[in-house]
Structure formats: C-alpha cells, structure tokens
PDB file of C-alpha atoms in Angstrom:
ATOM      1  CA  UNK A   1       5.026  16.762  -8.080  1.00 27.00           C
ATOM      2  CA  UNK A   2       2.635  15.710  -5.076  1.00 34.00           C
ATOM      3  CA  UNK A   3       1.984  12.827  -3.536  1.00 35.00           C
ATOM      4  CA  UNK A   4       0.582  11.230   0.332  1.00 41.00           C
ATOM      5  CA  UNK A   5      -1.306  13.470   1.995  1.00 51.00           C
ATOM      6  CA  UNK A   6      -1.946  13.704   5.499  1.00 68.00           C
ATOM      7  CA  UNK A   7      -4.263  16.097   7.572  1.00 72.00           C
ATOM      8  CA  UNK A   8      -3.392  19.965   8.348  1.00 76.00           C
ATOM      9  CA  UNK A   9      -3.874  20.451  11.671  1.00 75.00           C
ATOM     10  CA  UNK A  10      -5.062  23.660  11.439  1.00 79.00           C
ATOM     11  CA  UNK A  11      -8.177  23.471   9.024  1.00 80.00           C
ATOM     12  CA  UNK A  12      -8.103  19.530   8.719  1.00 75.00           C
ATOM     13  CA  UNK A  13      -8.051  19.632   4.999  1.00 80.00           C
ATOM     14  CA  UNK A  14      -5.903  17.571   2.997  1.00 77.00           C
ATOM     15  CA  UNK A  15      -2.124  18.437   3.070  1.00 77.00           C
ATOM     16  CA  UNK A  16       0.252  17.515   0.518  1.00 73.00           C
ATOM     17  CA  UNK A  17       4.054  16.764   0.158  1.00 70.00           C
ATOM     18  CA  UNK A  18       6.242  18.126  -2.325  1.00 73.00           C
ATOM     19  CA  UNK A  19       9.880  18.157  -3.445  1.00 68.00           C
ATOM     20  CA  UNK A  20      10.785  21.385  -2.933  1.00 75.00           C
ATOM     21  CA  UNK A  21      10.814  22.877   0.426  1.00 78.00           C
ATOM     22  CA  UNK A  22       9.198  25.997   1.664  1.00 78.00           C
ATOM     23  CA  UNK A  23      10.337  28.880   3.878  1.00 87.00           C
ATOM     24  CA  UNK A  24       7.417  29.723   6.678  1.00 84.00           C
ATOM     25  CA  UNK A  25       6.152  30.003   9.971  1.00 87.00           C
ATOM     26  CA  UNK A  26       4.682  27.812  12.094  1.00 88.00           C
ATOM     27  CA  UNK A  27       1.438  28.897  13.121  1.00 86.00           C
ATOM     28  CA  UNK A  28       1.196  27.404  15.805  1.00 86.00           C
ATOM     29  CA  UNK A  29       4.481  28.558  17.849  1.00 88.00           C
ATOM     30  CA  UNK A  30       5.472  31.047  15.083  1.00 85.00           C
ATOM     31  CA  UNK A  31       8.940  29.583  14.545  1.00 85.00           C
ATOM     32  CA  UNK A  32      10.733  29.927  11.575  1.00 88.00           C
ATOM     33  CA  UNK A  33      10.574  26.486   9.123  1.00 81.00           C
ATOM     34  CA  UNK A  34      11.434  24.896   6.588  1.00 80.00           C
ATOM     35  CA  UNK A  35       8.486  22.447   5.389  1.00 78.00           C
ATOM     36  CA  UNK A  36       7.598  20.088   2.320  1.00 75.00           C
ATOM     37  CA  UNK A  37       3.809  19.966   3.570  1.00 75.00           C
ATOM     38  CA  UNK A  38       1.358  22.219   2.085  1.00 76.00           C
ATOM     39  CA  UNK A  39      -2.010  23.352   2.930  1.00 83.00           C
ATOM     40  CA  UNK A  40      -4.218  24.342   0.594  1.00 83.00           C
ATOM     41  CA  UNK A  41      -5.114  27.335   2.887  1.00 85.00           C
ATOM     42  CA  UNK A  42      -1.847  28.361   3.386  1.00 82.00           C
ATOM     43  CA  UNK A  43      -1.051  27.163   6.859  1.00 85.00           C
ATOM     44  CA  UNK A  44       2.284  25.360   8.128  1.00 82.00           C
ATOM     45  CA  UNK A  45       2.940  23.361  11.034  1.00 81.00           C
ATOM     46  CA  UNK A  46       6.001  22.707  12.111  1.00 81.00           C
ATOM     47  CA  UNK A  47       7.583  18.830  13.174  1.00 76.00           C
ATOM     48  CA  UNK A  48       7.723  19.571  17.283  1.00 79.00           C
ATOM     49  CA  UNK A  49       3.838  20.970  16.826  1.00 82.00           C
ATOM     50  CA  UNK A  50       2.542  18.077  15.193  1.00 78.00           C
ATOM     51  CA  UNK A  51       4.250  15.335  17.807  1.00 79.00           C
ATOM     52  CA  UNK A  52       3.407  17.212  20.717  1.00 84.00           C
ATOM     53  CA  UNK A  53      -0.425  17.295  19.586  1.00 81.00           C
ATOM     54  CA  UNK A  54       0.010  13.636  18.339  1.00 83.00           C
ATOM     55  CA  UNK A  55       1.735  12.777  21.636  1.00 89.00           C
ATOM     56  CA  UNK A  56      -0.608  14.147  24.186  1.00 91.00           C
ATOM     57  CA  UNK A  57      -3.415  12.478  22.591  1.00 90.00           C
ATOM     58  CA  UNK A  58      -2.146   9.149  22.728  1.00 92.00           C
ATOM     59  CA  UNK A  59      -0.487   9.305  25.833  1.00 94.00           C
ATOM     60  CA  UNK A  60      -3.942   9.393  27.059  1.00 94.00           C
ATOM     61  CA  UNK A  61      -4.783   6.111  25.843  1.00 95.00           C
ATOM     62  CA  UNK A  62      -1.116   4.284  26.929  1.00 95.00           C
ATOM     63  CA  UNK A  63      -1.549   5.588  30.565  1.00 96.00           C
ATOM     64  CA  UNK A  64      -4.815   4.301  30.999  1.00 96.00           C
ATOM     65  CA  UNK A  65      -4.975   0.677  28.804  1.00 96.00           C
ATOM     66  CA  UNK A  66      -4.685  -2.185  29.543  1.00 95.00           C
ATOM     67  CA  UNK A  67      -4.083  -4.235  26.564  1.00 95.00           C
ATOM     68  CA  UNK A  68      -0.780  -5.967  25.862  1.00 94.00           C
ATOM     69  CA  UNK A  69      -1.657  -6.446  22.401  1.00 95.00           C
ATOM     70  CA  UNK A  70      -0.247  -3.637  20.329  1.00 95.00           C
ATOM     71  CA  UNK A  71      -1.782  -3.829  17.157  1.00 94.00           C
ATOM     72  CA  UNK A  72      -5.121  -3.475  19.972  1.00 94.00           C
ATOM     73  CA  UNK A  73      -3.558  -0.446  21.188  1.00 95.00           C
ATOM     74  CA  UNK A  74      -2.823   1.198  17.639  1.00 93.00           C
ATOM     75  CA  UNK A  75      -6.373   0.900  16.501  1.00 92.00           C
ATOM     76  CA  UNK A  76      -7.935   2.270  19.640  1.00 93.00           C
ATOM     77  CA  UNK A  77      -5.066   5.557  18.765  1.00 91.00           C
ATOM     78  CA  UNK A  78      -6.422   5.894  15.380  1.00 87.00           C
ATOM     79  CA  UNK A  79     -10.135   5.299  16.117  1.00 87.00           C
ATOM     80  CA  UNK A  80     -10.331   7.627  19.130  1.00 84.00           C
ATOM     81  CA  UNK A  81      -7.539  10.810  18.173  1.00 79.00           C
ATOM     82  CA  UNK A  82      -7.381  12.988  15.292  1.00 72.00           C
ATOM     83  CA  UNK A  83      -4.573  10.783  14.183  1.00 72.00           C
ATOM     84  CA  UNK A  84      -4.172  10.662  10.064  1.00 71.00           C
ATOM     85  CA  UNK A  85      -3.884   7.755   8.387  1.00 73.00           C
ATOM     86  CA  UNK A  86      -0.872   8.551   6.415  1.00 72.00           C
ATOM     87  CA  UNK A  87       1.833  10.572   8.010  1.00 74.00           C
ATOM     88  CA  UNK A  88       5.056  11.159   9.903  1.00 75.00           C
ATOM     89  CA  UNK A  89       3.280  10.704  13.228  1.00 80.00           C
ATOM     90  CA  UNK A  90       2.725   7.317  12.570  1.00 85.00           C
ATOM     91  CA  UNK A  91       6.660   6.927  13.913  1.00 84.00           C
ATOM     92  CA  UNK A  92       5.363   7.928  17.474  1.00 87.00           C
ATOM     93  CA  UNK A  93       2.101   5.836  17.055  1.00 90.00           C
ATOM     94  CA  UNK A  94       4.180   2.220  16.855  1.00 91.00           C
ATOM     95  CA  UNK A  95       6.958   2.760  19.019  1.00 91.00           C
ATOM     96  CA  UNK A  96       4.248   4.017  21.873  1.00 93.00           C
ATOM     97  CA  UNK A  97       2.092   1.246  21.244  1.00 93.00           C
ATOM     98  CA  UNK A  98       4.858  -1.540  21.431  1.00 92.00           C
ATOM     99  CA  UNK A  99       6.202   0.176  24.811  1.00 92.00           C
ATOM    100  CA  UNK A 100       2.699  -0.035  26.027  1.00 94.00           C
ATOM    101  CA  UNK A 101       1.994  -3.639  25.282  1.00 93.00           C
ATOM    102  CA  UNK A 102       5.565  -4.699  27.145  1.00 91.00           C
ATOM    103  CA  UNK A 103       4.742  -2.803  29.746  1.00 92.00           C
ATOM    104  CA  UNK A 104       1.353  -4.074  30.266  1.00 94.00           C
ATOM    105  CA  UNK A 105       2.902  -7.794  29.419  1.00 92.00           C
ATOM    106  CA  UNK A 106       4.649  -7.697  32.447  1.00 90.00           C
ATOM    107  CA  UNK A 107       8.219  -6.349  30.915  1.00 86.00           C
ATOM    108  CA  UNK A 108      10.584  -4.322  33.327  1.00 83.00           C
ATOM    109  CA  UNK A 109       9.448  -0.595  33.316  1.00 87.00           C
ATOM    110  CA  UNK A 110      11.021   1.969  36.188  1.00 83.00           C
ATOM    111  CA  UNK A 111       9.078   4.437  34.973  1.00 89.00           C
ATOM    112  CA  UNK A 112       6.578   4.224  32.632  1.00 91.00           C
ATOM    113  CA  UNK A 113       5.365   7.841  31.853  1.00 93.00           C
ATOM    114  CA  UNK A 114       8.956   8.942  31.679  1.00 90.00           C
ATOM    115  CA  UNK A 115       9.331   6.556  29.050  1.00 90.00           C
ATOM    116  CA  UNK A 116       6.565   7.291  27.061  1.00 92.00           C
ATOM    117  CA  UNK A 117       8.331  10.877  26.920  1.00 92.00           C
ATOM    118  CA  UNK A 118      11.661   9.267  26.215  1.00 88.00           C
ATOM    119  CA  UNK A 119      10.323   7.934  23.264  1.00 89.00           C
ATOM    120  CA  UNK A 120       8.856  10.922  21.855  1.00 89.00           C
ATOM    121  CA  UNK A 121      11.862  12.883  22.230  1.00 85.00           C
ATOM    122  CA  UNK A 122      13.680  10.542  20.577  1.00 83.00           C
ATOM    123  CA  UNK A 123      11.338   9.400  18.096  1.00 82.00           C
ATOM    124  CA  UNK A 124      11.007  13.645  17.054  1.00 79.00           C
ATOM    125  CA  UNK A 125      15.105  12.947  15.987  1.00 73.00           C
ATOM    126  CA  UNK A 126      14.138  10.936  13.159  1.00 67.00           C
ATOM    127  CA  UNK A 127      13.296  13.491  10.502  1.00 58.00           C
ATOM    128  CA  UNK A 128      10.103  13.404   8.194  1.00 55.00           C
ATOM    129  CA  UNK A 129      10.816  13.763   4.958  1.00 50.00           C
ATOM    130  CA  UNK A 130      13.106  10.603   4.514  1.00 58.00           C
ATOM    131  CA  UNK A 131       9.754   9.007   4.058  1.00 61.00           C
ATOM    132  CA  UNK A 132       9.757  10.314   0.778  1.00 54.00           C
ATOM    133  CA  UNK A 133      12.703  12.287   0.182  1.00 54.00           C
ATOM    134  CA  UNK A 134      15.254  10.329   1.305  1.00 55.00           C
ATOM    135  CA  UNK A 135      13.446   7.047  -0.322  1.00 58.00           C
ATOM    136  CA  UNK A 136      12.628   5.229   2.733  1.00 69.00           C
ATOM    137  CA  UNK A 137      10.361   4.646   5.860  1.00 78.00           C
ATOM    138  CA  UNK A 138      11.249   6.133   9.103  1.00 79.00           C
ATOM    139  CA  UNK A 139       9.144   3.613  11.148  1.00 86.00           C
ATOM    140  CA  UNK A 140      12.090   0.815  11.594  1.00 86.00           C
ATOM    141  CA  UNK A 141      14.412   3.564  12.523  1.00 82.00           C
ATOM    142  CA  UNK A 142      12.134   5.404  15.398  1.00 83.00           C
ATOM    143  CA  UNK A 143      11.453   1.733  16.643  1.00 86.00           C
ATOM    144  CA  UNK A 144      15.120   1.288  17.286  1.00 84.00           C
ATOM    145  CA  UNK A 145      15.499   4.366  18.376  1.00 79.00           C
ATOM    146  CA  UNK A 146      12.787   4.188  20.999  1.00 80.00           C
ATOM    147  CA  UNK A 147      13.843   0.608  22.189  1.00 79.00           C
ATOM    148  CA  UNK A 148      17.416   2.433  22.823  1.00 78.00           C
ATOM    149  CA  UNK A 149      15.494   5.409  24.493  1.00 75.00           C
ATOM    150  CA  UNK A 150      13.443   3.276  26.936  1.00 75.00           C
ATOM    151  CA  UNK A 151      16.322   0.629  27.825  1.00 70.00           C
ATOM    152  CA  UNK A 152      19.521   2.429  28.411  1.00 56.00           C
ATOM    153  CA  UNK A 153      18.719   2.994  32.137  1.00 56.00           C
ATOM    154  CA  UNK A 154      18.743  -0.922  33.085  1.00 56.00           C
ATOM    155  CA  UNK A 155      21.987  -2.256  30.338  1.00 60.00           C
ATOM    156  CA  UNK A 156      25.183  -0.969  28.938  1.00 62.00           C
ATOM    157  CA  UNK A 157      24.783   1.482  26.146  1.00 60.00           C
ATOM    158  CA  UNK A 158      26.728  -0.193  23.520  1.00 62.00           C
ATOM    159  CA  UNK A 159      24.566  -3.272  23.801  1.00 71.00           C
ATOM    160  CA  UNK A 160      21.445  -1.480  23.940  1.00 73.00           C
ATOM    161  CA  UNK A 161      22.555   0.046  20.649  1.00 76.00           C
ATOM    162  CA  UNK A 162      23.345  -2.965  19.221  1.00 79.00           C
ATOM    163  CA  UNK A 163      20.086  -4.488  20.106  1.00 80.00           C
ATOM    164  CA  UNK A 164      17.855  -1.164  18.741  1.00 83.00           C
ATOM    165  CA  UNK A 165      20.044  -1.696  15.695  1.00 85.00           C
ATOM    166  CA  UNK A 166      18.625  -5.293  15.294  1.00 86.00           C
ATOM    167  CA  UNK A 167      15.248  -3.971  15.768  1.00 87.00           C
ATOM    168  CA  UNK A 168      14.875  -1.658  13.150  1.00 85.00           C
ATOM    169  CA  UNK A 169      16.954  -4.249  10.402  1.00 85.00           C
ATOM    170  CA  UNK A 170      14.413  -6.607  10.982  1.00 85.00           C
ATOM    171  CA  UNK A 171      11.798  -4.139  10.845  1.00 86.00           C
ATOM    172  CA  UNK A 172      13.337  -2.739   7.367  1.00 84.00           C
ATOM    173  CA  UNK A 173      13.992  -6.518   6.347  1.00 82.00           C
ATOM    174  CA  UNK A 174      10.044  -7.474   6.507  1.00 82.00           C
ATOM    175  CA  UNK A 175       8.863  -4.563   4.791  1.00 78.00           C
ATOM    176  CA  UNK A 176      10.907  -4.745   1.694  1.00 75.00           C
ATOM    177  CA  UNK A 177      10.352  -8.341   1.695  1.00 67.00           C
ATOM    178  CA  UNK A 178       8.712  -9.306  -1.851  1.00 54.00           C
ATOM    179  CA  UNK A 179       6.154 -11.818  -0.400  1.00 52.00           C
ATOM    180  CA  UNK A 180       4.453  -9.363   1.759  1.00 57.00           C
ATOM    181  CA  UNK A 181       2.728  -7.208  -1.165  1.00 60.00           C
ATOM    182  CA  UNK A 182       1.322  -4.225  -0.823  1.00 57.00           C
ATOM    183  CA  UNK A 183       1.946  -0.242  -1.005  1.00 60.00           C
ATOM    184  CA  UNK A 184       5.269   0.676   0.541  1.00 61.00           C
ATOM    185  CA  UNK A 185       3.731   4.356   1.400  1.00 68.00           C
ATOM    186  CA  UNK A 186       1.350   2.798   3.511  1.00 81.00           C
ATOM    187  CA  UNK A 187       1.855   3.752   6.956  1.00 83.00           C
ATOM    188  CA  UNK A 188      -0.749   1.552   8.181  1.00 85.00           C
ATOM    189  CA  UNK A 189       0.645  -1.432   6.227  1.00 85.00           C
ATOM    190  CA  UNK A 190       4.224  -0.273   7.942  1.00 86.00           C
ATOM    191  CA  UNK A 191       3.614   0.307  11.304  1.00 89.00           C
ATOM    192  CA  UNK A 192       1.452  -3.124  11.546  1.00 89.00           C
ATOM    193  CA  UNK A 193       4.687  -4.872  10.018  1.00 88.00           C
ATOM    194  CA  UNK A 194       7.418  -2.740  12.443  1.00 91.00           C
ATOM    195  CA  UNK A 195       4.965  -3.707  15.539  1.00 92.00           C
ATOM    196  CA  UNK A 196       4.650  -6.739  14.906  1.00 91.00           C
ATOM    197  CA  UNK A 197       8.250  -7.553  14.249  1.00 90.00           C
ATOM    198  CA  UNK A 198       9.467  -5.376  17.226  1.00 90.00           C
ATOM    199  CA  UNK A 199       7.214  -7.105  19.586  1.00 91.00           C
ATOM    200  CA  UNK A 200       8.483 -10.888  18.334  1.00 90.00           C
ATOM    201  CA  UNK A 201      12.172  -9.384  19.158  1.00 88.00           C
ATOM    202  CA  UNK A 202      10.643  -8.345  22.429  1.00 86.00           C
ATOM    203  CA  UNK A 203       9.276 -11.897  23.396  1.00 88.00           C
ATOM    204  CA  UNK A 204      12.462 -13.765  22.107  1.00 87.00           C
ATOM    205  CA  UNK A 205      14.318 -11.851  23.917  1.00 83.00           C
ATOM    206  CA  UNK A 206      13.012 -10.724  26.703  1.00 79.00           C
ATOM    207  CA  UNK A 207      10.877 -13.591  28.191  1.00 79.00           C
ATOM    208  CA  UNK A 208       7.572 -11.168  28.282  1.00 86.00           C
ATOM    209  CA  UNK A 209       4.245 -12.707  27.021  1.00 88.00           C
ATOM    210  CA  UNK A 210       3.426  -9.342  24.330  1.00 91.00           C
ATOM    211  CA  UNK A 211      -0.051 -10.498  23.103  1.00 91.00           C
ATOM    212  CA  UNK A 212      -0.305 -11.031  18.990  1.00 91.00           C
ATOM    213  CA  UNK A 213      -3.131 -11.706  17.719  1.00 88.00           C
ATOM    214  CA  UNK A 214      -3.325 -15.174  15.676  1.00 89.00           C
ATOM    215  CA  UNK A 215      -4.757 -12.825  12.484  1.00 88.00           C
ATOM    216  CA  UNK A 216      -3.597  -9.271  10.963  1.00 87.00           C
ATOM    217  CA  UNK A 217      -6.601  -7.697   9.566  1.00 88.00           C
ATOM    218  CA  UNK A 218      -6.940  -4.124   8.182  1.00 87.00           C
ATOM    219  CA  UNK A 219      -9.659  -2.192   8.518  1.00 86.00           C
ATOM    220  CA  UNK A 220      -8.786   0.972   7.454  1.00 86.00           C
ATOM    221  CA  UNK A 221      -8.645  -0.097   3.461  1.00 84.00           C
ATOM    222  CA  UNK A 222     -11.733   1.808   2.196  1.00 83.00           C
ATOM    223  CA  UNK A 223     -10.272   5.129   4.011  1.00 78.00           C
ATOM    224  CA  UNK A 224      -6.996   4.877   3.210  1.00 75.00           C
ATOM    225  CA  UNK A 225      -5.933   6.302  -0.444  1.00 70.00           C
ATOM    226  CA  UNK A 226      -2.935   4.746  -0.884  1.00 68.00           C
ATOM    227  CA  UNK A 227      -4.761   1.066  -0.493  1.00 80.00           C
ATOM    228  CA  UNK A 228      -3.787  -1.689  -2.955  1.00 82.00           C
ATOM    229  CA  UNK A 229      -6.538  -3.798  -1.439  1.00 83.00           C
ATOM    230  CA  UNK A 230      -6.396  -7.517  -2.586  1.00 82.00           C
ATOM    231  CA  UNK A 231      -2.568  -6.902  -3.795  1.00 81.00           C
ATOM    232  CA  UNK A 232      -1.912  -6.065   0.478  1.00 83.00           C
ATOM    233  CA  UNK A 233      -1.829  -9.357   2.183  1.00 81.00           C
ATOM    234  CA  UNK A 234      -3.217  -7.467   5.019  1.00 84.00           C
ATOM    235  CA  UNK A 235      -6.312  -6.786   3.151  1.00 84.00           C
ATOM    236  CA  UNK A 236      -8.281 -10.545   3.738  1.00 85.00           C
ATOM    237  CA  UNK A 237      -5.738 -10.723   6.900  1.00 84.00           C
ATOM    238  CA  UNK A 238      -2.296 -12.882   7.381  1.00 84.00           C
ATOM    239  CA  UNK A 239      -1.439 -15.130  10.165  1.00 84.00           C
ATOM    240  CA  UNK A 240       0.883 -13.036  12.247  1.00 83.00           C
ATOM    241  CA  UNK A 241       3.168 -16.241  12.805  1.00 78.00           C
ATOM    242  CA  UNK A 242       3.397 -15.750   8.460  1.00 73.00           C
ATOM    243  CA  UNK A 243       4.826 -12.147   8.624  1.00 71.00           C
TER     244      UNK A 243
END
C-alpha cells in the first residue's frame, strides 16, 4: 500500500511511502539505511540528508527576515526553497519559523544562529515515519522539542520540559479537534495549526508581541494532493483568534 508523497531529492520526482521498509544506501553520503520512501528511479535519501538540505535552505531566510509573523515566514520557506509540500521536513519548517518570529518579536535570544541549529538537531530526533506508521503527526512533538532545545540555557530543565510538554499537547489537542475539518495528512493544514498554537503559548507566556495575522488563508490547495478544499476550514480562511 502507498500513500503521501513527497519529492526525491535526487531526481525531484514523486516519492512514495510504504509499509514495509527497505534496506539501502543513501546516495547522498552512502550510509547504510533503512527507508519507507521510494523513488521511482531507485534512489534513497537518508533522514540527516534531507534536514541538512532542508535546513540550510531555510536558515537562509530566518537569518536574514524580518517578519515576526510566522505563518509570513513559512510561506516565504515554501515559495522560495525546494521545500515539498507534504513531508517529514515540514517538522523543521514550523519550529524554525516560530523561533524566528519570537526572535524578531523582541523575545530573549543569546544566540540566535546557535539556536536555529539547536533546533534542527533536535527536531532530526523525532523520527519520520510516525507520521504514518506510528498513526500520528510529528509536528506537535518537534515543536516541543525545539521550545526545550532553544530555552534550556536561560530556566531550569525540568520546567522547560514541562513547558515543551504543554506545547506540543496543545498542538496535538487542536489538530484532532473535530471542528477544525480537514485532512489530517496535511502537513500544510498541521504546521499552520502547531504555529499558530505554539506562538499563542509564546505570547501568553512570555509577554512577546509574535505577530498573527487576523485571517488563516491557504494558498497552496490547488497544489497540494491531499486537499479536502471546502471540507478544510483553512480553505475560504479562519479567524486565527477561532483556531
């Protein structure tokens, strides 16, 4: 059985995911993996190989914005890297982008390119096939995780944890959340939700000014394959104060 695609890296065609996993190479770094994604040509790329292209593209784009809104920040990612639409990298894409927008809110940063690495090495932790395969998204759980990453230097660990833990249950609790329709393997449809939720926690309680748009509006419907258009109350848009 095969279902969400996402892009292969190497040829750009169509990649699929499957139940059972296959033995290969990476051929990129020639590793040894084990990988659900298939390429109809035959090639394999392995998880480190696919965040550290993902990462270094848009690094480029946190290290130079300006926005503080991240839903801003997310589109200019997607509209200006070879970032897919559907995929694992879309963990990276919203933790970055809500780091970004505190940061350029006015929220306490030491070190703000060190952080954008902290994230990414934690963020490659959360493995890609419980999107799927283990029956849920990993988007809540790498926005935890990141929040834990990027904080632990100024508080004490155990209430950092406790607060990343927060982060990701509300994140989890919005998207499974019957009123807010739409296709649960959307990883546009998810990150939007996780950003937007992880950036409320932000302003409540931290004091910073993140800035939400009034309106959530899609764009990417006619692209995306996995669109359920009107049934998506992201499709005509949703006040973000609603979600």
């Amino acid at each position: 059985m095969k279902f969400a695609f996402s892009k292969c890296q190497i040829c750009g065609k169509d990649t699929h995911q499957e139940y059972f996993p296959t033995d290969t190479k990476c051929d990129v770094c020639g590793k040894n993996i084990t990988t659900n994604y298939v390429c109809p040509d035959g090639h394999h790329v392995c998880n480190d190989c696919k965040f550290e292209e993902a990462f270094n593209e848009a690094k480029i784009v946190c290290m130079n914005v300006k926005s503080g809104n991240p839903l801003d920040i997310a589109e200019i990612i997607m509209d200006t890297t070879n970032l897919s639409l559907l995929g694992c990298k879309h963990y990276l894409l919203s933790a970055l982008c809500v780091y970004t927008a505190y940061k350029n809110s006015g929220g306490k940063v030491n070190n703000f390119e060190k952080g954008l690495y902290a994230i990414k090495d934690r963020v490659q932790k959360v493995q890609t096939s419980m999107c799927k395969l283990g029956g849920f998204c990993g988007i809540p759980l790498s926005m935890g995780g990141a929040f834990q990453a990027t904080e632990v230097e100024f508080k004490d660990i155990a209430k950092v944890t406790g607060f990343a833990n927060k982060i990701s249950g509300y994140c989890m609790s919005k998207m499974i959340n019957p009123n807010f329709e739409g296709s649960p393997d959307c990883c546009i449809r998810n990150s939007a939700i996780c950003i937007v939720e992880a950036s409320k926690f932000l302003i409540n309680n931290y004091w910073v000014d993140i800035d939400l748009p009034l309106m959530m509006k899609c764009k990417y419907a006619n692209e995306n394959p996995k669109c359920n258009r009107e049934k998506c109350r992201l499709y005509y848009g949703i006040k973000t104060e609603k979600l």
